XYZ file of C-alpha atoms in Angstrom:
661
model
C -1.482 -3.360 47.865
C -4.042 -0.605 48.363
C -4.954 -0.201 44.693
C -8.397 -1.866 44.895
C -10.080 1.440 44.118
C -8.204 2.016 40.874
C -10.989 2.294 38.261
C -8.879 1.119 35.313
C -7.677 -1.987 37.168
C -11.076 -2.819 38.680
C -12.745 -2.636 35.260
C -10.303 -5.314 34.104
C -11.213 -7.365 37.177
C -14.941 -7.140 36.308
C -14.027 -8.495 32.853
C -11.957 -11.341 34.343
C -14.747 -12.496 36.654
C -17.294 -12.217 33.805
C -15.188 -14.353 31.442
C -14.785 -16.951 34.216
C -18.567 -17.084 34.608
C -18.470 -15.561 38.122
C -20.981 -12.763 37.723
C -21.649 -12.603 41.475
C -18.024 -11.629 42.105
C -18.040 -9.254 39.122
C -21.063 -7.469 40.576
C -19.446 -7.212 44.046
C -16.356 -5.581 42.551
C -18.580 -3.208 40.557
C -20.759 -2.281 43.580
C -17.704 -1.478 45.770
C -16.218 0.978 43.276
C -16.266 4.583 44.572
C -16.940 5.812 41.034
C -17.785 4.275 37.650
C -17.381 5.253 34.039
C -19.170 4.055 30.902
C -16.493 1.410 30.248
C -17.174 -0.168 33.649
C -20.940 -0.158 33.092
C -20.474 -1.668 29.623
C -18.108 -4.365 30.951
C -20.699 -5.489 33.482
C -23.499 -5.476 30.864
C -21.355 -7.436 28.426
C -20.560 -9.990 31.152
C -24.246 -10.628 31.831
C -24.962 -11.062 28.109
C -22.024 -13.486 27.729
C -23.288 -15.499 30.722
C -26.847 -15.847 29.392
C -28.381 -13.255 31.711
C -29.557 -10.641 29.192
C -32.413 -9.487 31.447
C -29.870 -8.409 34.110
C -27.817 -6.642 31.411
C -30.885 -4.562 30.500
C -31.426 -3.777 34.200
C -27.799 -2.558 34.475
C -28.300 -0.442 31.328
C -31.338 1.215 32.923
C -29.372 1.838 36.154
C -26.661 3.560 34.140
C -29.171 5.855 32.422
C -30.864 6.688 35.756
C -27.486 7.676 37.249
C -26.845 10.017 34.324
C -24.384 7.821 32.459
C -24.057 8.426 28.718
C -23.738 5.161 26.742
C -21.161 4.712 24.024
C -21.845 3.063 20.702
C -20.469 -0.198 22.081
C -22.781 0.030 25.134
C -25.799 0.427 22.876
C -24.654 -2.539 20.776
C -24.546 -4.714 23.925
C -28.048 -3.476 24.879
C -29.383 -4.394 21.423
C -27.841 -7.866 21.701
C -29.529 -8.319 25.094
C -32.903 -7.320 23.586
C -32.367 -9.829 20.760
C -31.634 -12.647 23.197
C -34.713 -11.774 25.258
C -36.959 -11.283 22.237
C -37.795 -7.906 23.818
C -38.253 -6.096 20.525
C -40.350 -3.206 21.855
C -37.545 -2.260 24.226
C -35.146 -2.586 21.294
C -37.234 -0.026 19.380
C -37.045 2.368 22.361
C -33.251 2.095 22.396
C -33.291 2.587 18.618
C -35.178 5.860 19.238
C -32.289 6.905 21.511
C -29.888 6.148 18.632
C -31.961 8.253 16.209
C -32.150 11.107 18.726
C -28.373 11.350 18.956
C -27.854 10.628 15.219
C -25.477 7.713 15.659
C -27.310 5.153 13.493
C -24.496 5.168 10.937
C -22.055 3.644 13.450
C -20.899 0.194 12.368
C -21.345 -1.661 15.676
C -24.782 -0.107 16.275
C -25.933 -0.810 12.710
C -24.771 -4.432 12.959
C -26.632 -4.936 16.250
C -29.786 -3.248 14.907
C -29.732 -5.401 11.782
C -29.517 -8.526 13.949
C -32.292 -7.287 16.282
C -34.775 -6.581 13.492
C -33.899 -9.837 11.758
C -34.794 -11.806 14.887
C -38.057 -9.848 15.188
C -38.902 -10.954 11.585
C -38.815 -7.363 10.324
C -36.593 -7.731 7.275
C -37.322 -4.258 5.875
C -36.086 -2.574 9.067
C -33.076 -4.915 9.211
C -32.061 -3.925 5.654
C -32.643 -0.223 6.412
C -30.399 -0.485 9.489
C -27.737 -2.117 7.310
C -28.029 0.569 4.621
C -27.582 3.309 7.252
C -24.110 2.023 8.185
C -21.466 4.402 6.843
C -18.524 2.003 7.048
C -19.849 -1.496 6.336
C -17.485 -4.257 7.426
C -17.675 -8.002 6.819
C -19.820 -8.419 9.957
C -22.332 -5.896 8.571
C -22.630 -7.692 5.244
C -22.854 -11.102 6.903
C -25.581 -9.900 9.298
C -27.677 -8.575 6.406
C -27.220 -11.747 4.325
C -28.186 -13.902 7.325
C -31.226 -11.671 7.949
C -32.458 -12.398 4.411
C -32.045 -16.133 4.928
C -33.782 -16.076 8.320
C -36.720 -14.135 6.881
C -37.371 -16.055 3.678
C -35.797 -13.811 1.046
C -32.893 -15.894 -0.215
C -32.725 -14.073 -3.552
C -32.081 -10.749 -1.809
C -29.415 -12.427 0.323
C -27.558 -13.671 -2.762
C -27.875 -10.223 -4.344
C -26.340 -8.629 -1.231
C -23.478 -11.133 -1.397
C -22.736 -10.033 -4.977
C -22.839 -6.372 -3.839
C -20.428 -7.242 -1.046
C -17.921 -8.717 -3.488
C -18.315 -5.673 -5.753
C -17.515 -3.457 -2.738
C -14.209 -5.380 -2.323
C -15.183 -6.715 1.113
C -13.678 -10.166 1.603
C -16.128 -12.736 3.036
C -15.220 -14.751 6.129
C -16.249 -18.282 7.098
C -19.563 -17.066 8.573
C -20.388 -15.204 5.353
C -19.697 -18.336 3.328
C -21.848 -20.557 5.555
C -24.720 -18.040 5.424
C -24.675 -17.635 1.649
C -24.270 -21.392 1.065
C -27.351 -21.987 3.210
C -29.225 -19.585 0.883
C -28.040 -21.659 -2.088
C -29.417 -24.754 -0.318
C -32.839 -23.138 0.108
C -32.951 -21.989 -3.532
C -31.224 -25.139 -4.812
C -28.868 -22.775 -6.639
C -26.231 -25.398 -7.360
C -24.316 -23.447 -10.029
C -23.937 -20.406 -7.773
C -23.007 -22.695 -4.881
C -20.239 -24.345 -6.904
C -18.851 -20.890 -7.823
C -18.871 -19.939 -4.131
C -17.045 -23.219 -3.437
C -14.327 -22.136 -5.884
C -14.143 -18.683 -4.285
C -13.813 -20.192 -0.808
C -10.826 -22.280 -1.968
C -9.253 -19.202 -3.600
C -9.565 -17.240 -0.331
C -8.040 -20.027 1.764
C -11.187 -21.643 3.212
C -10.794 -24.945 1.342
C -10.064 -26.854 4.548
C -12.328 -24.806 6.821
C -14.689 -27.230 8.553
C -17.721 -24.910 8.694
C -17.468 -23.981 5.017
C -16.780 -27.547 3.875
C -19.785 -28.842 5.828
C -22.030 -26.246 4.163
C -20.753 -27.071 0.661
C -21.109 -30.799 1.293
C -24.700 -30.336 2.481
C -25.506 -28.208 -0.596
C -24.178 -30.905 -2.928
C -26.106 -33.629 -1.102
C -29.345 -31.683 -1.206
C -28.998 -31.236 -4.962
C -28.085 -34.839 -5.701
C -24.335 -34.408 -6.192
C -23.561 -37.401 -3.999
C -20.200 -38.208 -5.622
C -18.921 -34.626 -5.128
C -20.185 -34.576 -1.533
C -18.453 -37.878 -0.764
C -15.201 -36.565 -2.294
C -15.324 -33.614 0.074
C -16.198 -35.862 3.002
C -13.472 -38.419 2.280
C -10.896 -35.661 1.697
C -11.287 -34.075 5.135
C -8.266 -34.325 7.408
C -10.387 -34.357 10.555
C -14.109 -35.056 10.669
C -16.216 -33.517 13.406
C -19.534 -34.931 14.591
C -21.244 -32.004 12.841
C -19.722 -33.230 9.554
C -20.871 -36.810 10.141
C -24.348 -35.514 10.965
C -24.440 -33.319 7.851
C -23.495 -36.298 5.665
C -26.107 -38.597 7.237
C -28.851 -35.928 7.204
C -28.033 -34.996 3.600
C -28.253 -38.614 2.445
C -31.518 -38.962 4.364
C -32.956 -35.949 2.521
C -31.733 -37.399 -0.774
C -34.230 -40.208 -0.276
C -37.051 -37.712 -0.881
C -35.308 -36.250 -3.939
C -34.417 -39.517 -5.667
C -35.594 -39.910 -9.258
C -37.023 -43.308 -8.405
C -37.309 -45.735 -5.532
C -34.011 -47.445 -6.305
C -32.079 -44.163 -6.093
C -33.902 -43.287 -2.869
C -33.071 -46.638 -1.297
C -29.480 -46.372 -2.430
C -29.186 -43.044 -0.592
C -30.825 -44.549 2.482
C -28.433 -47.462 2.704
C -25.511 -45.110 2.075
C -26.721 -43.125 5.120
C -26.826 -46.313 7.224
C -23.305 -47.230 6.069
C -22.085 -43.747 6.976
C -23.607 -44.167 10.432
C -21.766 -47.497 10.730
C -18.487 -45.764 9.796
C -19.157 -43.144 12.457
C -19.669 -45.901 15.012
C -16.393 -47.584 14.017
C -14.521 -44.261 14.193
C -14.977 -44.236 17.962
C -16.870 -40.946 17.923
C -20.136 -40.968 19.856
C -23.309 -39.991 17.969
C -25.598 -37.338 19.426
C -29.355 -36.841 19.349
C -29.187 -35.254 15.859
C -27.366 -38.327 14.523
C -29.906 -40.706 16.010
C -32.841 -38.616 14.801
C -31.545 -38.616 11.190
C -30.642 -42.286 11.056
C -33.968 -43.340 12.612
C -35.785 -41.341 9.903
C -33.775 -43.329 7.325
C -34.888 -46.603 8.924
C -38.484 -45.322 8.777
C -38.237 -44.597 5.054
C -36.574 -47.945 4.324
C -38.983 -49.882 6.574
C -35.729 -51.277 7.994
C -36.967 -52.625 11.320
C -33.896 -54.735 12.131
C -31.520 -51.788 11.691
C -33.941 -49.591 13.636
C -33.886 -52.023 16.546
C -30.072 -52.026 16.565
C -30.030 -48.215 16.626
C -32.612 -48.278 19.446
C -30.161 -50.403 21.442
C -27.391 -47.858 20.773
C -29.722 -45.048 21.878
C -30.199 -46.804 25.218
C -26.439 -47.341 25.645
C -25.669 -43.742 24.736
C -28.126 -42.315 27.269
C -30.280 -40.450 24.744
C -33.446 -42.452 25.376
C -34.783 -39.684 27.625
C -34.426 -37.077 24.859
C -37.840 -36.150 23.493
C -36.595 -35.762 19.873
C -35.025 -39.234 19.840
C -38.037 -40.749 21.607
C -40.420 -39.278 19.028
C -38.163 -40.542 16.210
C -38.374 -44.052 17.710
C -42.180 -43.840 17.788
C -42.250 -42.782 14.123
C -39.746 -45.444 13.088
C -41.650 -48.333 14.699
C -44.930 -46.992 13.333
C -43.684 -46.766 9.744
C -42.104 -50.206 10.028
C -45.519 -51.591 10.963
C -44.778 -52.385 14.626
C -47.465 -50.504 16.530
C -46.785 -52.402 19.780
C -43.173 -51.233 19.871
C -44.170 -47.725 18.844
C -46.581 -47.655 21.792
C -43.885 -49.015 24.139
C -41.412 -46.340 22.969
C -44.060 -43.674 23.607
C -44.882 -44.977 27.104
C -41.161 -45.036 28.005
C -40.666 -41.349 27.124
C -39.915 -39.365 30.287
C -41.245 -36.153 28.726
C -43.587 -35.668 25.804
C -44.207 -32.750 23.494
C -47.219 -32.035 21.309
C -45.304 -33.678 18.434
C -44.839 -36.860 20.498
C -48.543 -37.092 21.347
C -49.557 -36.339 17.755
C -47.134 -38.947 16.360
C -48.597 -41.677 18.568
C -52.208 -40.693 17.851
C -51.442 -40.779 14.110
C -49.692 -44.145 14.480
C -52.736 -45.699 16.166
C -54.992 -44.267 13.443
C -52.809 -45.609 10.612
C -52.804 -49.092 12.131
C -56.575 -49.127 12.545
C -56.509 -48.772 16.349
C -59.122 -46.031 16.360
C -60.308 -46.406 19.969
C -56.734 -46.197 21.270
C -56.096 -43.101 19.139
C -59.153 -41.302 20.472
C -58.422 -42.325 24.079
C -54.872 -41.045 23.740
C -56.224 -37.757 22.410
C -58.417 -37.398 25.491
C -55.410 -38.248 27.712
C -53.418 -35.536 25.974
C -56.133 -32.974 26.623
C -56.426 -34.148 30.239
C -52.737 -33.434 30.947
C -53.108 -29.956 29.465
C -51.405 -30.319 26.067
C -53.200 -28.182 23.492
C -53.742 -29.995 20.155
C -52.896 -28.375 16.828
C -54.274 -28.900 13.332
C -51.987 -31.907 12.710
C -53.274 -33.606 15.873
C -56.838 -33.252 14.607
C -55.854 -34.819 11.266
C -54.818 -37.911 13.264
C -58.035 -37.846 15.309
C -60.295 -37.474 12.266
C -58.328 -40.170 10.452
C -58.987 -42.530 13.386
C -62.723 -41.757 13.169
C -62.587 -42.353 9.410
C -60.997 -45.802 9.819
C -63.654 -46.886 12.300
C -66.609 -45.206 10.570
C -67.349 -43.109 13.663
C -69.408 -40.400 11.977
C -70.913 -38.849 15.116
C -67.545 -38.687 16.876
C -65.813 -37.279 13.786
C -68.298 -34.432 13.449
C -68.033 -33.727 17.212
C -64.232 -33.469 17.025
C -64.493 -31.366 13.873
C -66.738 -28.870 15.722
C -64.442 -28.993 18.787
C -61.472 -28.092 16.596
C -63.258 -25.057 15.170
C -65.105 -23.777 18.238
C -63.021 -24.776 21.267
C -59.529 -24.526 19.776
C -60.243 -21.898 17.086
C -58.438 -23.953 14.442
C -59.546 -23.220 10.894
C -60.047 -26.467 8.938
C -57.537 -27.180 6.176
C -57.694 -29.565 3.225
C -56.455 -32.578 5.239
C -59.315 -32.275 7.761
C -61.935 -32.309 5.012
C -60.099 -35.173 3.295
C -60.472 -37.307 6.452
C -64.212 -36.646 6.644
C -64.729 -37.278 2.919
C -62.645 -40.448 3.259
C -64.964 -41.573 6.089
C -68.179 -41.057 4.100
C -66.667 -42.755 1.039
C -65.680 -45.795 3.125
C -69.262 -46.045 4.393
C -70.700 -45.715 0.896
C -72.339 -42.381 1.767
C -71.170 -40.748 -1.432
C -73.758 -37.966 -1.497
C -72.683 -36.788 1.967
C -69.058 -36.854 0.827
C -69.940 -34.525 -2.048
C -71.897 -32.298 0.376
C -68.729 -31.805 2.406
C -66.876 -30.827 -0.763
C -69.422 -28.024 -1.240
C -68.903 -26.819 2.364
C -65.160 -26.339 1.902
C -63.801 -22.799 1.742
C -61.319 -23.811 -0.969
C -61.200 -25.915 -4.082
C -60.593 -29.661 -3.524
C -57.175 -31.002 -4.442
C -56.206 -34.047 -6.511
C -56.272 -36.373 -3.502
C -59.896 -35.543 -2.613
C -61.163 -35.941 -6.180
C -59.262 -39.235 -6.445
C -60.929 -40.416 -3.226
C -64.344 -39.557 -4.623
C -63.625 -41.268 -7.950
C -62.524 -44.450 -6.180
C -65.593 -44.376 -3.940
C -67.981 -43.775 -6.821
C -66.507 -46.677 -8.781
C -66.705 -49.002 -5.812
C -70.287 -48.114 -4.896
C -71.713 -47.870 -8.421
C -72.184 -44.073 -8.498
C -70.841 -43.793 -12.029
C -72.289 -40.401 -12.980
C -70.885 -38.770 -9.844
C -67.629 -40.569 -10.588
C -67.485 -39.087 -14.084
C -68.226 -35.632 -12.628
C -65.358 -36.054 -10.143
C -63.143 -37.230 -13.003
C -63.832 -34.052 -14.979
C -63.003 -31.951 -11.913
C -59.748 -33.824 -11.471
C -58.834 -33.232 -15.110
C -59.592 -29.511 -14.740
C -56.876 -29.316 -12.085
C -54.397 -30.435 -14.739
C -52.677 -32.910 -12.413
C -49.069 -33.861 -13.065
C -49.361 -37.101 -11.118
C -49.320 -40.084 -13.468
C -51.361 -42.142 -10.967
C -54.275 -39.701 -11.276
C -54.321 -40.031 -15.062
C -54.117 -43.820 -14.983
C -56.970 -43.892 -12.449
C -59.116 -41.895 -14.880
C -58.038 -43.960 -17.843
C -58.856 -47.130 -15.938
C -62.308 -45.845 -15.029
C -63.183 -44.824 -18.597
C -61.887 -48.147 -19.928
C -64.081 -50.034 -17.465
C -67.133 -48.022 -18.599
C -66.121 -48.421 -22.285
C -66.266 -44.659 -22.815
C -63.809 -44.681 -25.692
C -64.008 -40.959 -26.534
C -63.001 -40.128 -22.959
C -60.228 -42.738 -23.143
C -58.833 -41.017 -26.250
C -59.194 -37.583 -24.662
C -57.307 -38.597 -21.495
C -54.558 -40.263 -23.543
C -54.159 -37.102 -25.602
C -53.939 -35.022 -22.414
C -51.294 -37.371 -21.068
C -49.301 -36.982 -24.259
C -49.682 -33.186 -24.272
C -48.725 -32.884 -20.591
C -45.825 -35.316 -21.073
C -47.063 -37.528 -18.261
C -44.486 -40.186 -17.553
C -45.099 -43.905 -17.508
C -46.653 -45.417 -14.409
C -43.659 -47.054 -12.766
C -44.770 -49.833 -10.451
C -41.829 -50.909 -8.304
C -41.672 -52.708 -4.969
C -38.740 -53.260 -2.609
C -38.033 -55.696 0.172
C -34.977 -55.680 2.430
C -33.603 -59.033 3.600
C -30.377 -59.313 5.597
C -29.239 -55.767 4.757
C -29.745 -56.298 1.031
C -32.498 -54.627 -0.998
C -34.357 -56.654 -3.630
C -36.437 -54.665 -6.118
C -39.201 -55.905 -8.404
C -41.056 -54.296 -11.272
C -44.450 -55.350 -12.549
C -44.070 -57.820 -15.386
C -40.356 -58.436 -14.765
C -38.802 -61.366 -16.566
C -37.267 -62.963 -13.500
C -33.750 -64.379 -13.630
C -31.632 -66.148 -10.966
C -32.014 -65.976 -8.038
C -35.644 -64.981 -8.633
C -36.832 -67.412 -11.302
C -38.566 -69.708 -8.773
C -40.907 -66.874 -7.754
C -43.200 -67.464 -10.755
C -44.044 -71.032 -9.781
C -44.417 -70.089 -6.119
C -46.705 -67.143 -6.953
C -48.845 -69.343 -9.224
C -49.143 -71.862 -6.402
C -50.217 -69.078 -4.008
C -52.854 -67.938 -6.523
C -54.224 -71.487 -6.770
C -54.410 -71.883 -2.988
C -55.999 -68.456 -2.537
C -58.571 -69.316 -5.232
C -59.697 -72.357 -3.244
C -60.359 -69.980 -0.320
C -62.513 -67.666 -2.464
C -59.997 -65.264 -4.038
C -60.879 -63.955 -7.499
C -58.782 -61.852 -9.842
C -60.341 -58.407 -10.428
C -59.506 -58.207 -14.093
C -61.870 -55.286 -14.729
C -59.436 -52.936 -13.056
C -56.441 -53.940 -15.149
C -55.141 -51.083 -17.305
C -54.527 -52.150 -20.876
C -52.939 -49.460 -22.970
C -51.853 -50.711 -26.372
C -49.799 -47.597 -26.991
C -47.559 -48.228 -23.984
C -46.325 -51.726 -23.323
C -44.847 -50.763 -19.958
C -48.214 -49.561 -18.720
C -49.812 -52.933 -19.504
C -49.736 -54.737 -16.200
C -49.871 -58.552 -16.490
C -52.689 -59.951 -14.400
C -51.461 -61.428 -11.140
C -47.861 -60.240 -11.467
C -47.875 -56.787 -9.904
C -44.640 -55.809 -8.209
C -45.775 -56.229 -4.581
C -46.894 -59.807 -5.293
C -43.419 -60.607 -6.583
C -41.745 -58.928 -3.593
C -43.977 -60.669 -1.040
C -43.440 -64.033 -2.742
C -39.681 -63.524 -2.568
C -39.966 -62.596 1.097
C -42.019 -65.681 1.911
C -39.409 -67.859 0.210
C -36.379 -66.272 1.877
C -37.324 -65.435 5.478
C -38.058 -67.578 8.553
C -41.608 -68.913 8.761
C -42.680 -66.535 11.565
C -40.968 -63.374 10.271
C -43.169 -60.486 9.085
C -42.849 -59.427 5.433
C -42.195 -55.688 4.913
C -42.484 -54.190 1.428
C -42.441 -50.657 0.017
C -44.403 -49.926 -3.168
C -43.978 -46.898 -5.428
C -47.667 -46.440 -6.306
C -51.024 -47.323 -4.726
C -52.094 -50.936 -4.350
C -54.846 -52.082 -6.677
C -57.982 -53.941 -5.602
C -56.658 -57.293 -6.830
C -53.382 -57.119 -4.897
C -55.087 -55.850 -1.746
C -57.541 -58.742 -1.791
C -54.758 -61.214 -2.580
C -52.634 -60.084 0.394
C -55.543 -60.625 2.775
C -55.826 -64.243 1.660
C -52.055 -64.797 1.750
C -51.748 -63.427 5.307
C -54.378 -65.959 6.360
C -52.927 -68.779 4.276
C -49.328 -68.374 5.536
C -50.088 -67.030 9.057
C -47.682 -64.192 8.307
C -47.933 -60.468 8.954
C -47.568 -58.691 5.625
C -46.818 -54.953 5.825
C -46.937 -52.930 2.621
C -46.443 -49.178 2.540
C -47.646 -47.772 -0.763
C -47.721 -44.170 -2.001
C -50.967 -43.437 -0.118
C -51.030 -45.393 3.151
C -49.761 -48.238 5.311
C -51.393 -51.667 4.881
C -50.862 -54.244 7.623
C -52.386 -57.604 6.713
C -52.971 -59.991 9.626
C -55.118 -63.143 9.498
C -57.100 -61.963 6.499
C -57.682 -58.392 7.678
C -56.020 -55.095 6.710
C -55.349 -52.132 8.985
C -56.700 -49.741 6.325
C -60.202 -51.073 6.888
C -60.261 -52.465 3.322
C -60.205 -49.006 1.827
C -57.325 -50.254 -0.314
C -59.834 -52.376 -2.186
C -61.545 -49.260 -3.543
C -58.655 -48.143 -5.729
């Protein structure tokens, strides 16, 4: 029709090609134009940004400036967005200088883009200044500033800005609500979050999927499971994001549960939600699988984990590195190192996290040589270890008593990789010397640390001193632990136990008084075992009723048989506190013994027994499990509050360190 040179029409055509993802054609149209204006230049730049080619957008911007074009506010906003996507913050500052030069920083679109740019460069002060410069702040401006606070770790300022926004009579949109609700999640500001929930309903966002997901996740993270489920069940349509939020929230609730029973209840609720998702016909994604595999890890639910592994294979997500790493962690925490290793070998690609997870798994299971060989393989393929990797390596050396190798890797970490040692690295080395009975060297390492030891390290030293007869050093470590004013009831009961054993009654009274003053709770010794999708929980000293009453006779029989093989009760470590009946643990009836006995009675003869325990195993129970694993030819896997214990044929994967505590 002969109108192919019409600038107005051709600018529209550039837009059309850009929105269809055909940037080659858009560029051809642009290049054949006899003349161009700023709208045409901006259309082409915007197209490249929309099609994930921000570097080309910046190149076009530079071409425009070289040809004498004068950018509009919208052009500069597109340029800032391109810099944000590229992470090219120095160039963003240069363009900002252009804005300052022409005194247009108070423009809304420019201010919004600048706020976003500085937020992504982790410069919150500049982001807030850019926001404050805006003369006419719209809802996008406020939302950008609130999000900037959340992204840069100042949630309180973000909530304050939200209040200012409401005072300025600016109505929030769905993105504002999701941003501010995420701040409430970080701060666990449940009361404010519930008020925002009410406001969202008032403004017509009660059925908005984004907002509802955010509110549901907030409630889950703060333990309001009933309210979260009401929201979930009341949704007209449930997206995969919603399912994932529900499963992930329940998974996180396991860490926030008041006790083990509440945590396990949340875990099984997460598994049931995953089952409902499966029955809905909607296909899970990698985020779903990652969350539900973490639940199986926490529950030591190997059977469910295996079923989910099968679904991963069917769904085609086995090649995903996140899912693969989750499988490695799940099998490791369920005590199946062979399957964890197989899952690792089958990964098509591996990240540093994958390598570190497998190294740590080998170390936890007592396969020190395999852990160290894998570390060397990782270095050989060019993956640079981080501080967490070295915790796994040093832990492997600790398990095997490889002092020379441990010190070599410790020096390598500092000198070759320039990694400054943290508390966990020193804890591994101290753990190693304590295992070997080299208590003086363990204390020497404490002196070399650049920071004060934590509760875990002093507890390690106390346990080692008790085991190896270094009582005076043990009492010194005990005083240091008390000076930290620990809130952990296990630490206090460890001290109380030690002073009772030494008959130091003044110290016993002093520790009891401290416990009373600090309001230290009772030592709750619970154990759980899952059999055929049902959780059975046991507490030390429980009066067992049907269907558990036959456990007593069976456990007594096991004690008798173990005694004929050389097992002896370590009564000296029993805590007897007359002031607290619940803290008095009956000899031979600790919770893990009850759980293991129940498992032996109710599972096939070759099936491994998997138990979770709320506190650390004592010396008596650790010794008993070694004999029982030999007596019954069963694998017994117990994960306590400190470490994984895998008992096979009279040996434990912890290298018998469990017998020190």
